[in-house]
């Protein structure tokens, strides 16, 4: 697995795997069974991703406007609520990079505010809180 972001501080936080548990945190809606993957860290105000899980992820900087994907052939590519902030030209560039990163039969998941425009070979398979697109096998 590869986690990418433009921000070096976001990548450092992701490598550390330490997250706040406040009322607006991602943990607020997490099913209790999943909390075992995020044990409390130094009290109750933060949780940390378990070490065995953190070791399975590599983090790399990625600028959707300049860089090539760190790898290709991913089963799943997640890019949530990013494209909406880009110009039309930048959105097409980012979308092209994301689409090229997905293997045939793989999935691209965008946030509810993002859309996949003019992406031949992708079908929308679900779209309630997020848009999930499946790349065709050919």
XYZ file of N, CA and C in Angstrom:
414
model
N 0.839 -1.175 0.000
C 0.000 0.000 0.000
C 0.884 1.237 0.000
N 0.400 2.248 -0.686
C 1.106 3.513 -0.744
C 0.127 4.624 -0.379
N 0.533 5.474 0.553
C -0.242 6.652 0.909
C 0.483 7.874 0.397
N -0.224 8.719 -0.357
C 0.413 9.888 -0.975
C -0.292 11.175 -0.575
N 0.492 12.245 -0.524
C -0.048 13.569 -0.282
C 0.986 14.576 -0.747
N 0.537 15.771 -1.007
C 1.426 16.865 -1.387
C 2.163 17.423 -0.167
N 1.514 17.394 0.978
C 2.031 18.008 2.200
C 2.973 17.082 2.968
N 4.183 17.559 3.226
C 5.136 16.759 3.996
C 4.669 16.587 5.441
N 3.986 17.579 6.017
C 3.504 17.447 7.393
C 2.381 16.410 7.484
N 1.534 16.345 6.473
C 0.482 15.318 6.452
C 1.109 13.931 6.333
N 2.144 13.806 5.502
C 2.819 12.518 5.362
C 3.489 12.098 6.663
N 4.095 13.047 7.385
C 4.713 12.724 8.677
C 3.674 12.254 9.681
N 2.521 12.926 9.725
C 1.459 12.494 10.639
C 0.976 11.096 10.263
N 0.830 10.835 8.965
C 0.388 9.516 8.521
C 1.407 8.442 8.886
N 2.695 8.748 8.730
C 3.731 7.776 9.123
C 3.662 7.472 10.620
N 3.436 8.504 11.423
C 3.327 8.310 12.876
C 2.051 7.565 13.226
N 0.997 7.792 12.436
C -0.274 7.088 12.670
C -0.996 7.515 13.924
N -0.786 8.737 14.394
C -1.409 9.233 15.624
C -2.481 10.257 15.249
N -3.702 10.026 15.741
C -4.835 10.867 15.371
C -5.661 11.255 16.585
N -6.193 12.473 16.541
C -7.054 12.999 17.611
C -8.370 12.224 17.648
N -8.984 12.208 18.827
C -10.254 11.493 18.992
C -11.411 12.425 19.330
N -11.288 13.696 19.035
C -12.328 14.670 19.364
C -13.649 14.398 18.654
N -14.644 15.253 18.923
C -15.993 15.031 18.389
C -16.091 15.101 16.860
N -15.130 15.703 16.192
C -15.156 15.769 14.734
C -14.161 14.815 14.078
N -13.543 13.957 14.874
C -12.534 13.049 14.336
C -13.172 11.928 13.523
N -12.352 11.246 12.774
C -12.807 10.094 11.990
C -13.274 8.947 12.868
N -12.903 8.955 14.125
C -13.275 7.862 15.027
C -14.717 7.952 15.496
N -15.373 9.083 15.312
C -16.720 9.280 15.853
C -17.729 8.298 15.281
N -17.559 7.884 14.015
C -18.496 6.967 13.380
C -17.907 5.578 13.149
N -16.744 5.332 13.699
C -16.075 4.055 13.477
C -16.769 2.955 14.279
N -17.134 1.859 13.639
C -17.742 0.753 14.385
C -16.799 0.278 15.492
N -17.337 -0.014 16.668
C -16.500 -0.428 17.811
C -15.540 -1.578 17.505
N -15.935 -2.490 16.644
C -15.065 -3.634 16.322
C -13.754 -3.185 15.662
N -13.747 -2.034 15.005
C -12.546 -1.546 14.328
C -11.578 -0.828 15.265
N -12.037 -0.463 16.432
C -11.172 0.272 17.357
C -9.953 -0.536 17.785
N -10.005 -1.839 17.659
C -8.847 -2.671 18.027
C -7.638 -2.376 17.141
N -7.872 -1.805 15.959
C -6.778 -1.439 15.065
C -6.162 -0.086 15.425
N -6.813 0.642 16.341
C -6.388 1.979 16.734
C -6.391 2.108 18.256
N -5.444 1.475 18.939
C -5.440 1.545 20.400
C -5.188 2.969 20.892
N -5.670 3.283 22.101
C -5.413 4.610 22.673
C -3.906 4.861 22.748
N -3.553 6.108 22.563
C -2.143 6.511 22.583
C -1.976 7.619 23.619
N -1.237 7.349 24.648
C -0.976 8.347 25.704
C -2.265 8.974 26.229
N -3.114 8.143 26.751
C -4.374 8.637 27.301
C -5.520 8.396 26.337
N -6.537 9.241 26.416
C -7.718 9.025 25.592
C -7.897 10.066 24.490
N -7.048 11.072 24.421
C -7.224 12.137 23.433
C -6.725 11.759 22.038
N -5.926 10.709 21.946
C -5.416 10.272 20.643
C -5.445 8.751 20.549
N -5.425 8.279 19.318
C -5.291 6.850 19.031
C -4.170 6.705 18.005
N -3.555 5.532 18.005
C -2.460 5.280 17.073
C -2.745 4.017 16.280
N -2.498 4.081 14.996
C -2.652 2.906 14.149
C -1.667 1.847 14.647
N -2.144 0.614 14.780
C -1.280 -0.468 15.265
C -0.013 -0.577 14.422
N 1.099 -0.892 15.085
C 2.399 -0.983 14.412
C 2.390 -1.969 13.250
N 1.757 -3.132 13.434
C 1.764 -4.130 12.366
C 1.047 -3.621 11.114
N 0.066 -2.750 11.282
C -0.624 -2.181 10.125
C 0.185 -1.060 9.489
N 0.799 -0.219 10.316
C 1.603 0.881 9.779
C 2.762 0.364 8.942
N 3.295 -0.774 9.307
C 4.430 -1.337 8.568
C 4.057 -1.800 7.164
N 2.764 -1.937 6.882
C 2.333 -2.392 5.554
C 2.146 -1.246 4.566
N 2.298 -0.004 5.038
C 2.054 1.163 4.187
C 3.347 1.948 4.000
N 3.609 2.313 2.753
C 4.720 3.190 2.412
C 4.109 4.540 2.066
N 4.735 5.617 2.501
C 4.223 6.960 2.235
C 5.164 7.686 1.286
N 4.571 8.421 0.348
C 5.374 9.117 -0.655
C 4.715 10.439 -1.015
N 5.542 11.461 -1.285
C 4.963 12.728 -1.744
C 4.416 12.560 -3.165
N 3.322 13.256 -3.445
C 2.742 13.221 -4.783
C 2.040 14.535 -5.057
N 2.428 15.156 -6.141
C 1.767 16.363 -6.623
C 0.964 15.950 -7.852
N -0.351 15.995 -7.740
C -1.214 15.556 -8.832
C -1.033 16.369 -10.110
N -0.418 17.533 -9.992
C -0.221 18.382 -11.161
C 1.109 18.152 -11.861
N 2.074 17.542 -11.166
C 3.430 17.421 -11.718
C 3.940 15.994 -11.812
N 3.623 15.189 -10.832
C 4.269 13.895 -10.683
C 3.551 12.779 -11.438
N 4.288 11.721 -11.637
C 3.704 10.476 -12.126
C 3.317 9.651 -10.904
N 2.379 8.729 -11.053
C 2.012 7.908 -9.897
C 3.218 7.107 -9.409
N 3.324 6.891 -8.084
C 4.474 6.151 -7.554
C 4.517 4.713 -8.050
N 3.360 4.186 -8.397
C 3.234 2.839 -8.950
C 1.985 2.833 -9.816
N 1.781 1.736 -10.498
C 0.546 1.533 -11.257
C 0.005 0.163 -10.926
N -1.210 -0.081 -11.341
C -1.786 -1.396 -11.129
C -2.396 -1.582 -9.756
N -2.867 -0.497 -9.156
C -3.500 -0.602 -7.837
C -4.898 -1.208 -7.956
N -5.263 -2.021 -6.988
C -6.626 -2.555 -6.903
C -7.612 -1.459 -6.536
N -7.169 -0.523 -5.703
C -8.035 0.543 -5.223
C -7.230 1.830 -5.084
N -7.757 2.911 -5.648
C -7.165 4.238 -5.499
C -8.230 5.130 -4.874
N -7.886 5.765 -3.766
C -8.801 6.669 -3.063
C -8.318 8.099 -3.223
N -9.213 8.983 -3.612
C -8.911 10.404 -3.702
C -10.204 11.129 -3.347
N -10.309 11.520 -2.088
C -11.576 12.038 -1.582
C -11.559 13.556 -1.471
N -12.512 14.186 -2.158
C -12.774 15.618 -2.036
C -11.552 16.494 -2.329
N -10.866 16.168 -3.401
C -9.707 16.946 -3.845
C -10.018 17.647 -5.166
N -10.592 16.927 -6.100
C -10.780 17.440 -7.449
C -11.642 18.698 -7.488
N -12.570 18.833 -6.571
C -13.469 19.984 -6.543
C -12.716 21.312 -6.396
N -11.533 21.269 -5.808
C -10.756 22.485 -5.563
C -9.864 22.883 -6.739
N -9.845 22.069 -7.791
C -8.947 22.300 -8.922
C -9.660 22.973 -10.086
N -8.892 23.655 -10.906
C -9.445 24.200 -12.145
C -9.801 23.034 -13.060
N -10.552 23.312 -14.104
C -10.953 22.260 -15.041
C -9.728 21.570 -15.652
N -8.750 22.345 -16.062
C -7.528 21.770 -16.657
C -6.772 20.906 -15.631
N -6.626 21.418 -14.425
C -5.933 20.669 -13.378
C -6.715 19.416 -13.002
N -8.037 19.517 -12.976
C -8.877 18.361 -12.636
C -8.682 17.248 -13.663
N -8.620 17.611 -14.926
C -8.409 16.594 -15.975
C -7.031 15.946 -15.842
N -6.022 16.735 -15.516
C -4.659 16.194 -15.320
C -4.641 15.220 -14.141
N -5.242 15.630 -13.023
C -5.278 14.776 -11.836
C -6.086 13.505 -12.107
N -7.213 13.665 -12.772
C -8.062 12.516 -13.089
C -7.317 11.523 -13.975
N -6.573 12.019 -14.944
C -5.798 11.139 -15.819
C -4.772 10.345 -15.016
N -4.077 11.015 -14.109
C -3.083 10.334 -13.273
C -3.751 9.254 -12.419
N -4.872 9.593 -11.791
C -5.573 8.632 -10.940
C -6.053 7.434 -11.751
N -6.619 7.687 -12.911
C -7.124 6.599 -13.752
C -6.001 5.674 -14.211
N -4.854 6.242 -14.560
C -3.717 5.416 -14.990
C -3.147 4.569 -13.860
N -3.450 4.937 -12.627
C -2.927 4.203 -11.473
C -3.716 2.937 -11.158
N -4.932 2.840 -11.681
C -5.836 1.725 -11.362
C -5.642 0.589 -12.362
N -5.527 -0.622 -11.869
C -5.388 -1.795 -12.746
C -6.736 -2.106 -13.398
N -6.732 -2.804 -14.531
C -8.004 -3.254 -15.102
C -8.766 -4.100 -14.070
N -10.039 -3.779 -13.883
C -10.853 -4.462 -12.873
C -10.771 -3.817 -11.507
N -9.880 -2.825 -11.351
C -9.712 -2.140 -10.067
C -10.692 -0.993 -9.911
N -10.612 -0.332 -8.771
C -11.581 0.700 -8.410
C -10.914 2.040 -8.111
N -11.620 3.091 -8.470
C -11.242 4.460 -8.138
C -12.383 5.034 -7.316
N -12.071 5.453 -6.101
C -13.100 6.002 -5.222
C -12.839 7.484 -5.015
N -13.829 8.282 -5.396
C -13.757 9.730 -5.233
C -14.754 10.158 -4.163
N -14.552 11.343 -3.623
C -15.489 11.871 -2.643
C -16.786 12.293 -3.306
N -17.800 12.532 -2.481
C -19.120 12.897 -2.986
C -19.100 14.209 -3.756
N -18.123 15.073 -3.494
C -18.055 16.363 -4.188
C -17.305 16.271 -5.512
N -16.667 15.140 -5.781
C -15.877 14.972 -6.991
C -16.634 14.120 -8.011
N -16.314 14.313 -9.263
C -16.919 13.478 -10.292
C -15.839 13.031 -11.265
N -16.120 11.943 -11.949
C -15.200 11.394 -12.939
C -15.772 11.722 -14.311
N -15.216 12.742 -14.949
C -15.721 13.197 -16.242
C -14.862 12.657 -17.378
N -15.508 12.203 -18.409
C -14.808 11.765 -19.621
C -13.669 10.792 -19.326
N -13.984 9.743 -18.606
C -12.974 8.721 -18.311
C -13.397 7.418 -18.979
N -12.964 7.219 -20.228
C -13.355 5.995 -20.918
C -12.834 4.769 -20.190
N -13.663 3.742 -20.169
C -13.265 2.486 -19.551
C -13.637 2.361 -18.091
N -14.268 3.376 -17.503
C -14.692 3.320 -16.104
C -16.213 3.360 -16.026
N -16.779 2.539 -15.165
C -18.217 2.526 -14.901
C -18.452 2.850 -13.443
N -19.471 3.651 -13.164
C -19.844 3.937 -11.783
C -20.625 2.740 -11.257
N -20.170 2.191 -10.121
C -20.834 1.017 -9.573
C -21.586 1.318 -8.278
N -21.367 2.473 -7.701
C -22.063 2.854 -6.475
C -21.840 4.327 -6.251
N -22.778 5.000 -5.666
C -22.581 6.416 -5.450
C -23.515 7.029 -4.436
N -23.363 6.730 -3.170
C -24.182 7.361 -2.132
C -23.362 8.461 -1.464
N -22.440 8.092 -0.605
C -21.580 9.068 0.067
C -20.273 9.290 -0.674
N -19.980 8.436 -1.609
C -18.755 8.562 -2.395
C -19.015 7.949 -3.763
N -18.234 8.370 -4.726
C -18.359 7.830 -6.066
C -17.299 6.750 -6.247
N -17.751 5.551 -6.585
C -16.829 4.450 -6.830
C -16.948 4.066 -8.303
N -15.806 4.017 -8.963
C -15.769 3.723 -10.386
C -14.901 2.498 -10.585
N -15.381 1.596 -11.434
C -14.627 0.373 -11.730
C -14.062 0.466 -13.133
N -12.769 0.173 -13.227
C -12.124 0.174 -14.533
C -12.419 -1.144 -15.227
N -12.770 -1.071 -16.494
C -13.053 -2.283 -17.268
C -11.825 -3.168 -17.392
N -12.053 -4.403 -17.778
C -10.962 -5.366 -17.846
C -10.118 -5.233 -19.110
N -10.570 -4.485 -20.073
C -9.774 -4.376 -21.304
C -8.967 -3.107 -21.335
